[in-house]
Coordinates of C-alpha atoms and ligand atoms in Angstrom, one line a residue:
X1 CA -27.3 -20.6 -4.3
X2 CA -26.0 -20.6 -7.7
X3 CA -22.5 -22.0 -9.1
X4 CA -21.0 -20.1 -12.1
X5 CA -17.6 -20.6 -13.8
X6 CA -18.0 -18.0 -16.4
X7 CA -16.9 -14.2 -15.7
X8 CA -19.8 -12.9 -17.7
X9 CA -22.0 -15.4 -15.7
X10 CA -20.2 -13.8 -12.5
X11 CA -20.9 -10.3 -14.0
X12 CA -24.2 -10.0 -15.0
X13 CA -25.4 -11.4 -11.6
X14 CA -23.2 -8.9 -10.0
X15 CA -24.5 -6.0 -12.0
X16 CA -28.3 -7.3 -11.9
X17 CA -27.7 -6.9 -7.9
X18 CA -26.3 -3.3 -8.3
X19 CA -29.4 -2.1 -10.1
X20 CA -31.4 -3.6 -7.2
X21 CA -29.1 -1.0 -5.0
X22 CA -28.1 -4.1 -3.8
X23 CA -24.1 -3.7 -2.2
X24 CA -22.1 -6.9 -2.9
X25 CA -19.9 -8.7 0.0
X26 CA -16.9 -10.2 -2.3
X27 CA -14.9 -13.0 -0.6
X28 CA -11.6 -14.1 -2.5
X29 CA -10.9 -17.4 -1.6
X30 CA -8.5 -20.9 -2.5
X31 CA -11.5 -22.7 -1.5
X32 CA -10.9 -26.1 1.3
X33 CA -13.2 -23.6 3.5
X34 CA -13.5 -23.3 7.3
X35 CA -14.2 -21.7 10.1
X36 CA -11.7 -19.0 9.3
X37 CA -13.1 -18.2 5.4
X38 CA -17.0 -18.3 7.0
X39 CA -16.1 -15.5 9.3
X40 CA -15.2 -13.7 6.6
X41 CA -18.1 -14.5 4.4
X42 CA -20.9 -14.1 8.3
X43 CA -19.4 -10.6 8.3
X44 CA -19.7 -9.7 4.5
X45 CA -23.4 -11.5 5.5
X46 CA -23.9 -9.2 8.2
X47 CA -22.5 -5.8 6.7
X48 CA -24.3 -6.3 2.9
X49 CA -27.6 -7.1 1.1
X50 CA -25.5 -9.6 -0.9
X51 CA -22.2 -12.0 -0.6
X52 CA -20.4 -13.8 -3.2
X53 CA -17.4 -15.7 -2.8
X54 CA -14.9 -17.2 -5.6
X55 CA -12.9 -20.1 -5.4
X56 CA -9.5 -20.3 -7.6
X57 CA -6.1 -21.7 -6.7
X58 CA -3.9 -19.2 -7.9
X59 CA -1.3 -21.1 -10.0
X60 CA 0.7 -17.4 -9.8
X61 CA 1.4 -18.0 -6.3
X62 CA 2.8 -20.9 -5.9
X63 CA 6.4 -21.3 -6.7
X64 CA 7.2 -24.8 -8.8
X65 CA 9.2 -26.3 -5.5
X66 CA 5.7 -25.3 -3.7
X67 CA 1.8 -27.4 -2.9
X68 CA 0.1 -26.1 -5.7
X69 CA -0.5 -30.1 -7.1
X70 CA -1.3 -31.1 -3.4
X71 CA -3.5 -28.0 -2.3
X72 CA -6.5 -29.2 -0.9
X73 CA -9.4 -29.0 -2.6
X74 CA -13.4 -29.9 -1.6
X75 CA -16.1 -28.8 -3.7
X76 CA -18.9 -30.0 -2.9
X77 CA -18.5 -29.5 0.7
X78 CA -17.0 -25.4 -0.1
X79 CA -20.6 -25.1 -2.0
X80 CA -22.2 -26.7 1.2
X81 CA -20.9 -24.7 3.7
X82 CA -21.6 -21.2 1.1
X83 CA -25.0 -22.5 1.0
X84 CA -25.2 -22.8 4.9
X85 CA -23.4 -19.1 5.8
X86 CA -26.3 -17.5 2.9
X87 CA -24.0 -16.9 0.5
X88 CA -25.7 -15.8 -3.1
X89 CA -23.2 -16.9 -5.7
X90 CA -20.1 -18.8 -5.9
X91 CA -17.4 -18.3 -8.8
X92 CA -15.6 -20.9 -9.4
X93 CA -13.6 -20.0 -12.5
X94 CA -11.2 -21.8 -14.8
X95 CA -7.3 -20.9 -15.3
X96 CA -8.7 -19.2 -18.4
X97 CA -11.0 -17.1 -17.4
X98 CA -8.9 -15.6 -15.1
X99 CA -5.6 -15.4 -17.3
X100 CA -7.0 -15.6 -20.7
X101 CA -3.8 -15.1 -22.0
X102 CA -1.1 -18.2 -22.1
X103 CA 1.6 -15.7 -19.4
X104 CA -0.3 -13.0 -18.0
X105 CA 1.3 -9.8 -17.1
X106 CA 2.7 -9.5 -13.7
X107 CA 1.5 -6.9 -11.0
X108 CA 4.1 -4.8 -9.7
X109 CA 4.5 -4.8 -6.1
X110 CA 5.9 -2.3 -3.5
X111 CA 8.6 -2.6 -0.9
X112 CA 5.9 -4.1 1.6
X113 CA 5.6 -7.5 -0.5
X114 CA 9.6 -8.1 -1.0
X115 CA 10.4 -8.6 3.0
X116 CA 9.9 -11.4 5.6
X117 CA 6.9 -13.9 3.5
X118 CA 8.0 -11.8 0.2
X119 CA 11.8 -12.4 1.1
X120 CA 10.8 -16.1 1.5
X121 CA 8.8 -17.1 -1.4
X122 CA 10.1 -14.3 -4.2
X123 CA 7.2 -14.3 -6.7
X124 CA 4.4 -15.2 -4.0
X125 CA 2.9 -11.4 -3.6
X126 CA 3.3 -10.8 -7.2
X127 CA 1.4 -13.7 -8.1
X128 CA -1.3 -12.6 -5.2
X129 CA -1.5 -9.0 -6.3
X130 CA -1.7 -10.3 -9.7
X131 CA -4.8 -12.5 -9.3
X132 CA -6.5 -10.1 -6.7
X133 CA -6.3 -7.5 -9.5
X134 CA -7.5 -9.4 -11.9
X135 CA -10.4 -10.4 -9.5
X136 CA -11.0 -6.8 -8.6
X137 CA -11.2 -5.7 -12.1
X138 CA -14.1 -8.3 -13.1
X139 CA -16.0 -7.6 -9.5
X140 CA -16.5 -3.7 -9.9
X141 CA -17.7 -1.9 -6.6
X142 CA -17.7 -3.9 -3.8
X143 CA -16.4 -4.1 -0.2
X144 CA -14.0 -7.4 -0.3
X145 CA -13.1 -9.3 3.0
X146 CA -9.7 -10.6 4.0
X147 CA -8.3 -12.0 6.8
X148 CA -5.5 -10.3 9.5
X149 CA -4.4 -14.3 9.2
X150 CA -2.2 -13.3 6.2
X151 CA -1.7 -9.5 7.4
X152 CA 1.4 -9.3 5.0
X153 CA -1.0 -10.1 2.3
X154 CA -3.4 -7.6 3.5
X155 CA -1.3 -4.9 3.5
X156 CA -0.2 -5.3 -0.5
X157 CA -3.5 -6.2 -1.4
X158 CA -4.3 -2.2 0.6
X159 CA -1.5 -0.9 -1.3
X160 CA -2.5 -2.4 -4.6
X161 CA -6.2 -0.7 -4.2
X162 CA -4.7 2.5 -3.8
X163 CA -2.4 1.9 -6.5
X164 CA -4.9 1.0 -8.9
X165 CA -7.7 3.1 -7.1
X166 CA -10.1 0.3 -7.5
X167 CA -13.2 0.9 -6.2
X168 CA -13.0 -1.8 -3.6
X169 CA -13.7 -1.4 0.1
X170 CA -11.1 -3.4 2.0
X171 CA -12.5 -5.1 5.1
X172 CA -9.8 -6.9 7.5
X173 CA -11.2 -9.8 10.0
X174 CA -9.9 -11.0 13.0
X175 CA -7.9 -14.5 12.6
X176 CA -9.7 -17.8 13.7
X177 CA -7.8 -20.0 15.8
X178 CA -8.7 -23.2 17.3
X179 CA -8.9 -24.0 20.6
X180 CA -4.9 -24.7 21.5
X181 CA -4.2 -21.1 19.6
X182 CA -3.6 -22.9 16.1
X183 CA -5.0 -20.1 13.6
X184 CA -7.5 -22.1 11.1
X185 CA -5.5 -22.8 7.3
X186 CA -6.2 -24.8 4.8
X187 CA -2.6 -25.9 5.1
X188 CA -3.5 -27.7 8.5
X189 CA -4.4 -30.8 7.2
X190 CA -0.7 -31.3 6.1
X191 CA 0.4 -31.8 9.6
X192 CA 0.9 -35.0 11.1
X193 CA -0.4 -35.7 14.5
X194 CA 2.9 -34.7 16.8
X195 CA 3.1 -31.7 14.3
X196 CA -0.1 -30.6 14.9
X197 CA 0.6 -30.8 18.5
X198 CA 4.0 -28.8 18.2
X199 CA 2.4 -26.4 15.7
X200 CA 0.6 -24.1 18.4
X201 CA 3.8 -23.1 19.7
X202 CA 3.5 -20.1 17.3
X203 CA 0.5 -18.5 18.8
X204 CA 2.1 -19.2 22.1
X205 CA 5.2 -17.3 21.6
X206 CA 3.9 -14.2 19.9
X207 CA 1.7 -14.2 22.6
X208 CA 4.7 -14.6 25.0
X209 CA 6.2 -12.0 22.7
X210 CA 3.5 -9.2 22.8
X211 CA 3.2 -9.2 26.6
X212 CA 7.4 -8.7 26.6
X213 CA 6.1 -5.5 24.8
X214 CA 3.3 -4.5 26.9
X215 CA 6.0 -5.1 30.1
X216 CA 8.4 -2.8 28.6
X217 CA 10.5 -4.9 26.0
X218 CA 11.7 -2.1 23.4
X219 CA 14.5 -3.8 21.6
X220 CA 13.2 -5.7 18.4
X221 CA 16.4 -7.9 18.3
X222 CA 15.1 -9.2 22.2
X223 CA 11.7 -9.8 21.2
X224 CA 12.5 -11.9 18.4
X225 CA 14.9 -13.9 20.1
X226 CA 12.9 -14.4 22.9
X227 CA 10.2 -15.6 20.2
X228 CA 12.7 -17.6 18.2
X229 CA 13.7 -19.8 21.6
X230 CA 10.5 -20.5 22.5
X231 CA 9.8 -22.0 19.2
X232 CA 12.7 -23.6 18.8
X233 CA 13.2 -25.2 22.3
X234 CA 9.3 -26.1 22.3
X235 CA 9.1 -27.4 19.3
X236 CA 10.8 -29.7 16.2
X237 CA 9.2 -26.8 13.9
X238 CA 11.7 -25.7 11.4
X239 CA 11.8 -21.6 12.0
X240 CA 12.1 -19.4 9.4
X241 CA 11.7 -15.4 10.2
X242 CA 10.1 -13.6 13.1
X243 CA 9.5 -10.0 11.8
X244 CA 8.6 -6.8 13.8
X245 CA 6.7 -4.2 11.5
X246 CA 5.2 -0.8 12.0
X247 CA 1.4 -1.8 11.4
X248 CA 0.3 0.8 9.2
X249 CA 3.7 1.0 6.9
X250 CA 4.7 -2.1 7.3
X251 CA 8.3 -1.1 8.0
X252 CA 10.8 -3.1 10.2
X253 CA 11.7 -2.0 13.2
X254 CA 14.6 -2.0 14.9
X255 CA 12.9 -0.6 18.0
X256 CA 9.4 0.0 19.3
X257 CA 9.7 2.6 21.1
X258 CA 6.9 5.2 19.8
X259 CA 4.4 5.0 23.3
X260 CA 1.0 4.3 21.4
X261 CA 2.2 2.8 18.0
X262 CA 0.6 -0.6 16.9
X263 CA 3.1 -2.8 16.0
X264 CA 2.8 -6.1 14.1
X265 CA 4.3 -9.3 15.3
X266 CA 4.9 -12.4 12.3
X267 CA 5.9 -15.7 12.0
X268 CA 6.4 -18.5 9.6
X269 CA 7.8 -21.7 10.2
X270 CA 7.6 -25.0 8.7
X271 CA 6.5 -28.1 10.3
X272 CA 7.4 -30.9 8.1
X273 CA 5.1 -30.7 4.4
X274 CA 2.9 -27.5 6.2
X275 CA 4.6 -23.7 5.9
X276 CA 2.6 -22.3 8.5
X277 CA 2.3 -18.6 9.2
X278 CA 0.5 -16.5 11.7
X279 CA 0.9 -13.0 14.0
X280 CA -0.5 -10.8 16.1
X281 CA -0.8 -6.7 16.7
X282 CA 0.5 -5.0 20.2
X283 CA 0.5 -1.2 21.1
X284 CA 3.3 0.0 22.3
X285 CA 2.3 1.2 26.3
Ligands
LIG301 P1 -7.0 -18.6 1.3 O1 -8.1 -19.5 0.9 O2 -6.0 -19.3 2.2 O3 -6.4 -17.9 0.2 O4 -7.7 -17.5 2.3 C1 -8.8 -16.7 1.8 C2 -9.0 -15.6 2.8 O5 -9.3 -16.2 4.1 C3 -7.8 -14.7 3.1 O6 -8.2 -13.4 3.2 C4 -7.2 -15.2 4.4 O7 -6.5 -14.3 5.1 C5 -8.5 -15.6 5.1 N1 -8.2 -16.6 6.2 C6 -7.5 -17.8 6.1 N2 -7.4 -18.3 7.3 C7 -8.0 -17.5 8.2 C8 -8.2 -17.5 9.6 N3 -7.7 -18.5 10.3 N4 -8.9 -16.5 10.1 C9 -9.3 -15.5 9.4 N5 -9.2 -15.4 8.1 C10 -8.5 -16.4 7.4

């Protein structure tokens, strides 16, 4: 496995693969890898002749009050682990190559980035849909992998594809928790020890939350309180939303009571340094 920095370096592997017919696997990453980046990059292994990842922390979205100087970084262990999980080529760009200009241009972003994460950290989406663009543009045809993890993400990054009709493939992967139901991110290693133990709370009350759906709970305002308490009686975690969204449109709902519609639990909350998010889907019986 090769490491290149350069986007014509990235390219003319890239197209060299193409005129093999070879398909390319692209995972978009902020490097600090684990279990929950190498699922990604096993099933972009599994589903195509050939798998490339990048690694670039996004300056764009991070807000100046946010990690961006503290986000984790490991090298040489991301370029072990790509090795190990077959991956072909790694991009590890510079701030330049990917913004070649001093203050790039800004995606736009729809309705679906500005609520609940969006509502939270203003410029965050932009600042993803920005870079993902960007990415997208120097990548070409591919099917890129992303992770249900950041669903909210997901669903602008869907939204920007259509927008721009790249001619990306969008695969969404399951989210990787650990054992306790703590859903793998590179923010993890922020938490102290009785945070870490507090932080699975989350999993455990949109789990708590989605079978109060499946048991009849129609009333959005009920199932987030009922998610709020848990969190906040079970835990020192600092809440911030719990949102209730129509899974395809992304729209809040008031009430879910379509039988048969999937519906989209989220949550963020902060444990001391770590802004943890995570969520989980639930058809309406
Ligand atoms: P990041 O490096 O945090 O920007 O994440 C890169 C990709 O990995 C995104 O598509 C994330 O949604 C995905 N990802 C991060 N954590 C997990 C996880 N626990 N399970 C599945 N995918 C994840």
């Amino acid at each position: 496995m090769e490491t290149v920095t350069s986007v014509k370096d990235f390219q003319n592997f890239l197209n060299e693969r193409r005129s093999l017919g070879e398909e390319i696997g692209f995972v978009p990453t902020m490097g600090a890898l684990h279990d929950g980046h190498t699922s990604l990059i096993d099933a972009s292994v599994r589903q195509k002749k050939t798998t490339v990842v990048s690694i670039f922390v996004n300056p764009l979205q991070f807000s100046d009050t946010e990690d961006l100087d503290d986000y984790p970084l490991s090298l040489e262990k991301d370029e072990e682990t790509c090795l190990r999980h077959k991956v072909e080529l790694l991009f590890c760009p510079t701030r330049r190559e990917i913004y070649p200009k001093e203050l790039p241009e800004l995606e736009e972003i729809g309705e679906i980035g500005k609520t609940l994460e969006g509502e939270s950290r203003p410029s965050h989406f932009q600042g993803v849909a920005t870079v993902v663009a960007r990415l997208f543009e120097i990548v070409g045809v591919s099917s890129a992998y992303f992770g249900e993890k950041d669903f909210q993400q997901l669903m602008v990054v869907n939204e920007l594809v259509k927008r721009h009709q790249f001619p990306v493939e969008i695969v969404a992967c399951p989210t990787i928790r650990q054992i306790d139901g703590l859903a793998l991110s590179s923010r993890n290693v922020y938490l102290t020890e009785e945070q870490r133990a507090d932080a699975p709370v989350l999993y455990r009350a949109l789990m708590e939350g989605a079978e109060s759906v499946r048991c009849g709970e129609k009333k959005s305002e009920n199932l987030k309180k009922l998610i709020s308490d848990i969190v906040i009686n079970e835990s020192k975690g600092d809440l911030d939303y719990v949102g209730v969204v129509d899974s395809e449109t992304f729209t809040q709902l008031d009430s879910v009571l379509e039988s048969g519609k999937q519906i989209r639990i989220l949550i963020a909350c902060n444990f001391g340094a770590a802004r943890l998010i995570d969520n989980i889907g639930v058809v309406i019986p």
